[in-house]
Short mmCIF file of C-alpha atoms in Angstrom, two decimals:
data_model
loop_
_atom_site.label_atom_id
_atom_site.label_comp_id
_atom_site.label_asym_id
_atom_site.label_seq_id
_atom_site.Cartn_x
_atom_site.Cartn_y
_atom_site.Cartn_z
CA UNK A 8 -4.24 40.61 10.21
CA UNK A 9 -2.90 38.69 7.04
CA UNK A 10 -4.69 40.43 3.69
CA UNK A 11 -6.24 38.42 1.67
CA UNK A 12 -4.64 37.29 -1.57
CA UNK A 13 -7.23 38.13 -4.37
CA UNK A 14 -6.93 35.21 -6.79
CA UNK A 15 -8.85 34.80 -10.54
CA UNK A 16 -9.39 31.23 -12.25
CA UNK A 17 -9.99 31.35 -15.59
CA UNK A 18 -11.16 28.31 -17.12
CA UNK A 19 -13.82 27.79 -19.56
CA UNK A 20 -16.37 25.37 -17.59
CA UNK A 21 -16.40 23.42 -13.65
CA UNK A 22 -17.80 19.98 -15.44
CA UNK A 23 -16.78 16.94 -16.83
CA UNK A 24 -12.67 16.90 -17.14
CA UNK A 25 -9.51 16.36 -15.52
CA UNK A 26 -8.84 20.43 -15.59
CA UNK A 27 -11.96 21.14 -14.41
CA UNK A 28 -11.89 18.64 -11.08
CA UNK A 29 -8.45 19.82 -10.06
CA UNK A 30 -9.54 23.90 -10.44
CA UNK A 31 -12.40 23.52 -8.48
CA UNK A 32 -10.47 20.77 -5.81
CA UNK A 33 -7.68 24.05 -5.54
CA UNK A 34 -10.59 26.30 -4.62
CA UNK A 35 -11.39 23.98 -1.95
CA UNK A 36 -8.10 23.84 -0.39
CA UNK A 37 -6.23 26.82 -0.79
CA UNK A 38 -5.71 28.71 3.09
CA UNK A 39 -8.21 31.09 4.25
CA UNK A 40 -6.10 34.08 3.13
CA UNK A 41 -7.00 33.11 -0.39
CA UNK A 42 -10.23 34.56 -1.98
CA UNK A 43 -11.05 33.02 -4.91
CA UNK A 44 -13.51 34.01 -7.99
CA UNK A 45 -14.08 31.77 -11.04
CA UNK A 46 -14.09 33.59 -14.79
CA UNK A 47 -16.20 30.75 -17.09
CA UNK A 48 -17.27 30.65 -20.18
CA UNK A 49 -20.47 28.58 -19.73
CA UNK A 50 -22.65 28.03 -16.65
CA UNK A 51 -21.75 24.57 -16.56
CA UNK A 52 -20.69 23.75 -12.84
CA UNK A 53 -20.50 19.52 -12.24
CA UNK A 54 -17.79 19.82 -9.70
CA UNK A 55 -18.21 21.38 -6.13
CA UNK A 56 -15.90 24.62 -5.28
CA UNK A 57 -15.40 27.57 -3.11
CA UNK A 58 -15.73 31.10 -4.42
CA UNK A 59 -17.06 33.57 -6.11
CA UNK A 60 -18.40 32.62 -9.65
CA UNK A 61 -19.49 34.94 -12.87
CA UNK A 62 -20.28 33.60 -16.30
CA UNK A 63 -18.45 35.37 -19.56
CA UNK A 64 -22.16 35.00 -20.90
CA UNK A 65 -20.89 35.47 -24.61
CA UNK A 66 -23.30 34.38 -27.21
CA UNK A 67 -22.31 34.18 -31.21
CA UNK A 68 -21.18 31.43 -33.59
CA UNK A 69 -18.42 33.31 -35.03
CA UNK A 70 -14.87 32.26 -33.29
CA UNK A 71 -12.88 35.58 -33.94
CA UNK A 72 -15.84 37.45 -32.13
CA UNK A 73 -16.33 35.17 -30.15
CA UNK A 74 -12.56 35.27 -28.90
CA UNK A 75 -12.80 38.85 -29.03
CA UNK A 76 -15.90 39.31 -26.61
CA UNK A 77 -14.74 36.59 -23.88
CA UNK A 78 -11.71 38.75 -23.46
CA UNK A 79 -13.58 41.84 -22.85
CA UNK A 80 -15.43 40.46 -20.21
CA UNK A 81 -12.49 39.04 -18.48
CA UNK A 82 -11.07 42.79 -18.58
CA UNK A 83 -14.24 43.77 -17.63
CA UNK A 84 -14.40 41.24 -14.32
CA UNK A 85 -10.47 41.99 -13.58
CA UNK A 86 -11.25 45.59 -13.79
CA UNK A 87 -13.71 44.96 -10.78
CA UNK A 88 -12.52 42.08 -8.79
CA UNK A 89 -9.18 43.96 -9.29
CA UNK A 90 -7.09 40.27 -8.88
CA UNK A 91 -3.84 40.13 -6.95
CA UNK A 92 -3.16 37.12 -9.54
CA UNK A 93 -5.35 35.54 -12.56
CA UNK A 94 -4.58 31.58 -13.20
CA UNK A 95 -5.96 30.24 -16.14
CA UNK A 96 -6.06 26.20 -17.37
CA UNK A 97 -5.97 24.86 -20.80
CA UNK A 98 -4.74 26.65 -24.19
CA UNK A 99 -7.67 28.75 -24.89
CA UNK A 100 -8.15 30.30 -21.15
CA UNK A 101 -4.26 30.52 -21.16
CA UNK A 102 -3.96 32.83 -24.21
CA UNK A 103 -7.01 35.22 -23.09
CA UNK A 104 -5.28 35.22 -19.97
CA UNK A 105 -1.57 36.56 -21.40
CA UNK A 106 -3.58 39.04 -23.47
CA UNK A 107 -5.86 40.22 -20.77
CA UNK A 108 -5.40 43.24 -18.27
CA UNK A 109 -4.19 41.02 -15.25
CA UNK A 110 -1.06 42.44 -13.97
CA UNK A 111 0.31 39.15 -12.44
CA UNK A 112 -0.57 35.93 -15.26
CA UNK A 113 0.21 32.07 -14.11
CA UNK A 114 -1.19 30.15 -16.76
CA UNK A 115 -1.68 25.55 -16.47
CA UNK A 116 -0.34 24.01 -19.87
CA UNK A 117 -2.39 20.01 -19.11
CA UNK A 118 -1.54 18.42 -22.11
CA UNK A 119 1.95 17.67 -25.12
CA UNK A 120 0.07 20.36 -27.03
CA UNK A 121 2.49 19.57 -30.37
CA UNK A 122 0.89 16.32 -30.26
CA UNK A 123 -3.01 17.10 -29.56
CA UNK A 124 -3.40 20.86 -31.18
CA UNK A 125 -4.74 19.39 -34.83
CA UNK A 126 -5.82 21.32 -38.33
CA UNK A 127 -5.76 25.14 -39.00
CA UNK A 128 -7.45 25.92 -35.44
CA UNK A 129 -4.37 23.64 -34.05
CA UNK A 130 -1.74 25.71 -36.12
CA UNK A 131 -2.89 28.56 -35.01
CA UNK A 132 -3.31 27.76 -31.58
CA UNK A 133 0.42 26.42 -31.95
CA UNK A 134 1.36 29.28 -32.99
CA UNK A 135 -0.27 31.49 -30.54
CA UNK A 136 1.63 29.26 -27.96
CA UNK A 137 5.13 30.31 -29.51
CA UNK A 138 4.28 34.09 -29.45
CA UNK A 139 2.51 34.25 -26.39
CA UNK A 140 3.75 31.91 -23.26
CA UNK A 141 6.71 33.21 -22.44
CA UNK A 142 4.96 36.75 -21.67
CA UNK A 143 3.12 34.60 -18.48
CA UNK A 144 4.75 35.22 -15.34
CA UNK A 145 4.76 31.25 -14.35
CA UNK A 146 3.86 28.53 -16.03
CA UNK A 147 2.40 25.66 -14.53
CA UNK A 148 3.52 22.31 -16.33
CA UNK A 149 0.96 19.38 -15.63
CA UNK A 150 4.09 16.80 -15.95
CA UNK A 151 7.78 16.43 -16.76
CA UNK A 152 6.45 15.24 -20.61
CA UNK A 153 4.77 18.88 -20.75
CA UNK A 154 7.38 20.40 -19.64
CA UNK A 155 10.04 19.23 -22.37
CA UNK A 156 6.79 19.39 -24.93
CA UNK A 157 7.05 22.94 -24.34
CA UNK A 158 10.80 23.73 -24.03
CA UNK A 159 11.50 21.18 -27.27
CA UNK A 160 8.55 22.64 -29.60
CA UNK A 161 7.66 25.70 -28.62
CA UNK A 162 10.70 27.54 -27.04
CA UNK A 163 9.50 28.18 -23.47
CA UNK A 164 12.06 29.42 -21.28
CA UNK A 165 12.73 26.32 -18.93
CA UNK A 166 13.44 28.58 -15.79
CA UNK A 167 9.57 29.73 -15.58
CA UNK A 168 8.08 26.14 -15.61
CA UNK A 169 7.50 24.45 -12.93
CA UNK A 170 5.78 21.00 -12.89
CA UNK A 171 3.03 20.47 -10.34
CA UNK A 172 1.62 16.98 -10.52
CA UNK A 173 -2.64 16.79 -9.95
CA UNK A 174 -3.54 15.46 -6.77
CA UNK A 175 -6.15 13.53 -5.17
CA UNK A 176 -8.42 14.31 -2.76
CA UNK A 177 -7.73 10.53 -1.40
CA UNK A 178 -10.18 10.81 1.79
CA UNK A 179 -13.13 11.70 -0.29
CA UNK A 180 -12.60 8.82 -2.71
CA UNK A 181 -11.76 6.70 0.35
CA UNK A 182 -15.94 7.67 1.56
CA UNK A 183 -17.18 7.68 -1.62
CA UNK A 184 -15.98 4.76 -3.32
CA UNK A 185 -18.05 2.47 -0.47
CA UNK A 186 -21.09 4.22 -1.73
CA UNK A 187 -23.23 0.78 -2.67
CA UNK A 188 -24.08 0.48 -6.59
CA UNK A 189 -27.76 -0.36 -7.64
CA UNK A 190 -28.27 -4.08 -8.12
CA UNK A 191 -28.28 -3.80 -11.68
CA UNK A 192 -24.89 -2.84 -12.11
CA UNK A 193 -23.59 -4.13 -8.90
CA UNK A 194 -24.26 -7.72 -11.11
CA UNK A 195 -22.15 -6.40 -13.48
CA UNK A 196 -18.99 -6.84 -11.62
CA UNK A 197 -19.80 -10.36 -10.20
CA UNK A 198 -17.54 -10.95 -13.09
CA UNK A 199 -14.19 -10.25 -14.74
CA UNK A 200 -14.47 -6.29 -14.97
CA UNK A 201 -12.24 -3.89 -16.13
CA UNK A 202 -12.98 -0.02 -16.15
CA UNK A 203 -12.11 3.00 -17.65
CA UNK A 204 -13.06 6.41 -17.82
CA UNK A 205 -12.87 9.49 -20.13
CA UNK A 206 -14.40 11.75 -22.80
CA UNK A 207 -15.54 9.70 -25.79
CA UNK A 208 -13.42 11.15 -27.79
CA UNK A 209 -10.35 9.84 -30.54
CA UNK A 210 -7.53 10.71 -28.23
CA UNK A 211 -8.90 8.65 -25.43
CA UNK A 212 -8.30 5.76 -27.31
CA UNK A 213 -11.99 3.76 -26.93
CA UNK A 214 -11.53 2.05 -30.31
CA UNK A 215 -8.47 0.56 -29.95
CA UNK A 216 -10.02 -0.42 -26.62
CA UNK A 217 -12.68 -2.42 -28.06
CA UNK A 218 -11.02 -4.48 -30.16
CA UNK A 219 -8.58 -5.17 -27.47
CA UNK A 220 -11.20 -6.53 -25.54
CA UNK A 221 -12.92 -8.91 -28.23
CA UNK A 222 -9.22 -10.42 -27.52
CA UNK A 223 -9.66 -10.69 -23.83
CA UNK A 224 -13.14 -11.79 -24.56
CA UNK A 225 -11.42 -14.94 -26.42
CA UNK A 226 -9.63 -16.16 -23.61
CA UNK A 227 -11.67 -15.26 -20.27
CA UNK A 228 -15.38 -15.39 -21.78
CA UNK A 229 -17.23 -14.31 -19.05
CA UNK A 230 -15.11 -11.03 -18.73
CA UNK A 231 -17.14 -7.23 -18.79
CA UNK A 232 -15.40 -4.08 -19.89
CA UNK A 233 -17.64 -1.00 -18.25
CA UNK A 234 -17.08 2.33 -19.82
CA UNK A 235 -17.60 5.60 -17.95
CA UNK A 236 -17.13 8.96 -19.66
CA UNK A 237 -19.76 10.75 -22.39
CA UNK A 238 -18.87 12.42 -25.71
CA UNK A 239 -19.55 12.61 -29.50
CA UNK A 240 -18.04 9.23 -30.52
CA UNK A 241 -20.48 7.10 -27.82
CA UNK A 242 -22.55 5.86 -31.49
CA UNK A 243 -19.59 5.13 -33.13
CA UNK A 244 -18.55 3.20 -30.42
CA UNK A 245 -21.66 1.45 -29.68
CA UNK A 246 -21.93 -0.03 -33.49
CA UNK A 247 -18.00 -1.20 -33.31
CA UNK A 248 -19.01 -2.95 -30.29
CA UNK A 249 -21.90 -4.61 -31.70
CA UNK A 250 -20.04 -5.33 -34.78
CA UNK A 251 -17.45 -7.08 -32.63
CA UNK A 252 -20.44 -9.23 -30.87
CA UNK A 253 -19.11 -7.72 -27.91
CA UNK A 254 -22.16 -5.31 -26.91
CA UNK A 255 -23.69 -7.23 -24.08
CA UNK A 256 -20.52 -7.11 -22.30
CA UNK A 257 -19.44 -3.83 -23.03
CA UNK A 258 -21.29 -1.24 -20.34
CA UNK A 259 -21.30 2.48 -21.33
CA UNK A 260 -22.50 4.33 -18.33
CA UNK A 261 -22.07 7.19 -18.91
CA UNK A 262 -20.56 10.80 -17.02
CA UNK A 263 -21.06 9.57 -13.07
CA UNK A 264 -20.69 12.31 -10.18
CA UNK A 265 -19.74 9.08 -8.36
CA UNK A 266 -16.88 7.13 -10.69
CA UNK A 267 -15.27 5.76 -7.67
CA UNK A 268 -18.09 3.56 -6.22
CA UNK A 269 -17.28 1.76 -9.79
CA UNK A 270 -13.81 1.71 -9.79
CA UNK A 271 -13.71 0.14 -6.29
CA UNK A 272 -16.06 -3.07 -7.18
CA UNK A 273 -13.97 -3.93 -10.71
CA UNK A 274 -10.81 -5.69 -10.86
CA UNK A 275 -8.82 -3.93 -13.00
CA UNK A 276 -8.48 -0.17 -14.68
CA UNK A 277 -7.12 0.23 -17.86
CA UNK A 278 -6.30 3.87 -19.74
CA UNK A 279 -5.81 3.20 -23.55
CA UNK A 280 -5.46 6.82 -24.22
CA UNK A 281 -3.38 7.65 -27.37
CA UNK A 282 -1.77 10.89 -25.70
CA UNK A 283 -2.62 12.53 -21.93
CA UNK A 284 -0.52 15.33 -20.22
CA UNK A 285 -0.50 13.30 -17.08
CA UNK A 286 -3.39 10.98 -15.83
CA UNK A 287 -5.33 11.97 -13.25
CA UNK A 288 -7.95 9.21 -13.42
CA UNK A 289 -4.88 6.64 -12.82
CA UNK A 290 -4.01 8.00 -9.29
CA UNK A 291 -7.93 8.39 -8.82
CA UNK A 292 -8.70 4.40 -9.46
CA UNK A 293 -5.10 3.69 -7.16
CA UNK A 294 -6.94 5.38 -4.08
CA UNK A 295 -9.28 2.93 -5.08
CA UNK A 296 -6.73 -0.04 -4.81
CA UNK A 297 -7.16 -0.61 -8.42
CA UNK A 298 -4.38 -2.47 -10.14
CA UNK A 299 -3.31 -0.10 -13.44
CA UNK A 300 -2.54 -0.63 -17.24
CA UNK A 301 -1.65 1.99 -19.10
CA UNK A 302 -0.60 2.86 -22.72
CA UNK A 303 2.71 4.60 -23.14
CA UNK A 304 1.42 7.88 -23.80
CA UNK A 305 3.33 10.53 -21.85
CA UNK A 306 2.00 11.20 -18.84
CA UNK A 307 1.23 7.78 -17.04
CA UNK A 308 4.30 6.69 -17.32
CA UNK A 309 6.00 8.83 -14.67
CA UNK A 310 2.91 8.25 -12.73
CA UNK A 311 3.84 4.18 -13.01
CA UNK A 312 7.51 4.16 -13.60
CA UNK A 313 8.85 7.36 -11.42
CA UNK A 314 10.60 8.05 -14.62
CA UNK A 315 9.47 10.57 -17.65
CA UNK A 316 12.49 8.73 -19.98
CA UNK A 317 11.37 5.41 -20.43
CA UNK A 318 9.33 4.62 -23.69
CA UNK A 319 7.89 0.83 -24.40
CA UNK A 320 7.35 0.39 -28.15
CA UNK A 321 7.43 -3.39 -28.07
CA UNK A 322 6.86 -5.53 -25.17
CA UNK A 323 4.33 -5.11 -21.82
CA UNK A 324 6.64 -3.36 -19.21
CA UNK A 325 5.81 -4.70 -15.88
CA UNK A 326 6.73 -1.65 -13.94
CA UNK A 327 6.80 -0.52 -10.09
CA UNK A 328 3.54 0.80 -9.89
CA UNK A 329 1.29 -0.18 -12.37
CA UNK A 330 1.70 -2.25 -16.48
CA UNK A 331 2.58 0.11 -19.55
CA UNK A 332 2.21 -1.26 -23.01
CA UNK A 333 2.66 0.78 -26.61
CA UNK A 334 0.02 3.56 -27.05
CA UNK A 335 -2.03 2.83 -30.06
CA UNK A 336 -1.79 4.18 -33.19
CA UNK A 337 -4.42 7.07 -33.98
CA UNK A 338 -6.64 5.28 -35.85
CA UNK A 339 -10.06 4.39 -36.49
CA UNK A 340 -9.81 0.74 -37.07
CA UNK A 341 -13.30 -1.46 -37.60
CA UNK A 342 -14.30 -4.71 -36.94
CA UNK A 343 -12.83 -6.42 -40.15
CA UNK A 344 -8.89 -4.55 -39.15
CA UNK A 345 -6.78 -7.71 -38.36
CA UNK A 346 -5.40 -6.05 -34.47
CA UNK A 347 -2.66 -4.56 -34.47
CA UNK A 348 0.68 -5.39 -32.73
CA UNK A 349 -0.49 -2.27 -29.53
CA UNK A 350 -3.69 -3.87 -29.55
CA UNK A 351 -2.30 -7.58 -28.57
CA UNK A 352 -0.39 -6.24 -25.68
CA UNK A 353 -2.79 -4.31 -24.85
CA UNK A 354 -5.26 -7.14 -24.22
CA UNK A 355 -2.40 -9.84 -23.20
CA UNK A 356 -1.43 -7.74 -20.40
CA UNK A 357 -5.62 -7.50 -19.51
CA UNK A 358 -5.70 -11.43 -19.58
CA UNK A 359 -2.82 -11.53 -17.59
CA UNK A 360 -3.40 -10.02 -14.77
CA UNK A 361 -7.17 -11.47 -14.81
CA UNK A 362 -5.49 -14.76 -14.67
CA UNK A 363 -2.15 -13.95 -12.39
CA UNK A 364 -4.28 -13.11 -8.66
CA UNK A 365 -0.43 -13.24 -7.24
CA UNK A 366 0.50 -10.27 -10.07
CA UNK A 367 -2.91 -8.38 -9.03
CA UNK A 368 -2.53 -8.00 -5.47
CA UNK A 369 0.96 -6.96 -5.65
CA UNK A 370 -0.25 -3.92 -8.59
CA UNK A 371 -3.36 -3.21 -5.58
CA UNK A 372 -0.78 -2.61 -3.08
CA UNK A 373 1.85 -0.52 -5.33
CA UNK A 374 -1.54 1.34 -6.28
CA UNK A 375 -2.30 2.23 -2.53
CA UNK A 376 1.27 3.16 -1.80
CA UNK A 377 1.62 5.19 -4.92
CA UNK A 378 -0.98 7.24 -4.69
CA UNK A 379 0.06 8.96 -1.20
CA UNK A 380 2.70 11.08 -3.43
CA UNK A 381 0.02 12.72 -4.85
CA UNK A 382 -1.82 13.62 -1.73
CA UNK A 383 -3.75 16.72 -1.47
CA UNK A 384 -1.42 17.94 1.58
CA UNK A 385 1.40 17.19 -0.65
CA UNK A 386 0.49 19.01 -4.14
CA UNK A 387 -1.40 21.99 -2.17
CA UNK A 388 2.04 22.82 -1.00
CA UNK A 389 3.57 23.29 -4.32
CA UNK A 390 0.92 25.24 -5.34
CA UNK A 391 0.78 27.32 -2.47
CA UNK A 392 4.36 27.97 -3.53
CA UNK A 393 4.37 29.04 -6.81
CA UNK A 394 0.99 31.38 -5.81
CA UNK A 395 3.02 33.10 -3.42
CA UNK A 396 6.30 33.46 -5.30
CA UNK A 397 5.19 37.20 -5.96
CA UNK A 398 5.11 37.67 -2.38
CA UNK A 399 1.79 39.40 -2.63
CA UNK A 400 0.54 38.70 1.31
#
């Protein structure tokens, strides 16, 4: 009989992010001889999984202590689940992890971390990166961008990263995204609608967004932009929309369990994000046969171009799967900003393919041919892989 493989996640919540889908997806579909328990920081659990699950349950406001307590309660669940292997996602979860008792550490790097890690908290998470990830015994790069992020700026031995794209549970969207909307927002996409979804947050890039659309609004009048994803900005982003006269056409909905029964009634998806590791809403709206813009910001592009060398700066690229254009610049522009250069290719390739049906239907199709790389079957594999490179079973 084949022993089972006693396998740790470490992550800090199951809800409400790209990290947090794929962890809990894993759990799902890992073989039987894995058993898996979940390490979080918070009870927060959006996202279904299989396994065990205890809570950290660490309570202060102070961020050293803080630090200091969540790693004695991993040690203290190691110590009794006694873990064949601990995997960890994002930077926090990773560096607990290398510190922690675990005798076999894989740790998920998700994001260009020189890029995103911001302020004293972001030097010295930087920092911690440099002194700290090569001591993991694999390290799992979300894309080819992370990779050389991590090789280029913070010295990571190339030979223990390996990239494992997300993947996408494509038969679940496939029953899910039929799922009929409620008449009131079924209306809204009787129209020209393009969607997107993320955090409200800077790097997601919902300002630059906005006044993008006013543009699109200029040319195609009746068009609606719907906006799913929660976060601190959503107020912010509410009064640049009204200041733009564009509020009655702009739709924030909100987190939805269920983003796919959107994606599949709009026309269009668009990701203005100023910086993501790789994308995994783009390959999620694709298994909805949504055509695909995206920004230029590291990840997408070898999602849309096969390629992790090509950077746009000044034109729309037209690629084989899906439209890149510049990313924006990080900034908070308002209302009275004249747009900048991004910003008009942003919203001429919107217009564009709102206007080109021919153009549409061909991005549709590349979408639902694309997305089969990044099949569940596909990625499980690789993971399975790298789980049982220490030849454990």
């Amino acid at each position: 009989m084949q022993r089972k493989i006693k396998l740790v996640i470490i992550i800090a919540t199951l809800s409400n992010g790209g990290a947090e889908r794929i962890a809990a997806l894993l759990s799902e579909n890992l073989p039987d001889n894995f058993e898996v328990s979940f390490l979080l920081y918070k009870d927060e659990v959006f996202y279904s999984y299989s396994g065990n699950k205890y809570i950290l349950k660490v309570n202060t406001d102070n961020k050293i202590i803080k630090q200091i307590l969540n790693l004695r309660a991993i040690n203290k669940y190691i110590d009794e689940i006694k873990p064949d292997l601990t995997l960890s996602f994002l930077t926090n979860p990773n560096i607990l992890n290398l510190l922690s008792i675990s005798h076999t550490k894989i740790i998920s790097v998700r994001g260009v971390r020189s890029k995103s890690l911001k302020g004293l908290g972001g030097f010295i998470y930087k920092n911690l990166i440099k002194l700290f990830y090569n001591k993991a015994d694999s390290i799992v790069a979300l894309s080819k961008g992370v990779k050389e992020d991590l090789i280029d700026n913070f010295k990571i031995h190339s030979n223990n990263i390996n990239i494992i794209y997300n993947f996408c549970d494509i038969e679940r969207i496939t029953n899910e995204k039929n799922i009929k909307l409620d008449i009131k927002n079924h209306k809204i996409f009787e129209k020209p609608s393009i969607i997107t979804a993320g955090r409200l947050e800077f790097p997601k890039g919902h300002f630059n967004l906005l006044r993008a659309f006013k543009n699109v609004k200029n040319s195609i009048h009746d068009a609606q932009l719907i906006i799913l994803g929660k976060g601190k900005l959503k107020k912010d982003l509410v009064k640049l929309a009204k200041e733009l006269n564009i509020f009655n056409s702009v739709h924030f909905l909100g987190f939805v369990e269920n983003p796919f029964k959107y994606f599949s009634k709009a026309d269009i998806f668009v990701l203005p994000s100023i910086m993501e590791g790789f994308g995994n809403v783009i390959i999620e709206a694709m298994a909805c046969s949504l055509p695909i813009i995206s920004t230029d910001c590291i990840g997408p592009k070898e999602i849309i171009t096969n390629s992790a060398n090509i950077k746009v700066e000044d034109e729309i690229l037209y690629a084989e799967h899906g439209v890149l254009t510049p990313v924006f610049k990080n900034n908070k522009y308002r209302n009275n900003n004249s747009l900048t250069k991004e910003e008009v290719l942003f919203s001429s390739a919107i217009i564009n393919l709102l206007n080109n049906s021919s153009l549409k239907n061909r991005y549709k199709l590349e979408s639902q041919k694309r997305v089969k790389d990044f099949s569940k079957d596909k990625i499980v594999k690789n993971w399975i892989k790298v789980l049982n490179d220490f030849n454990l079973s």
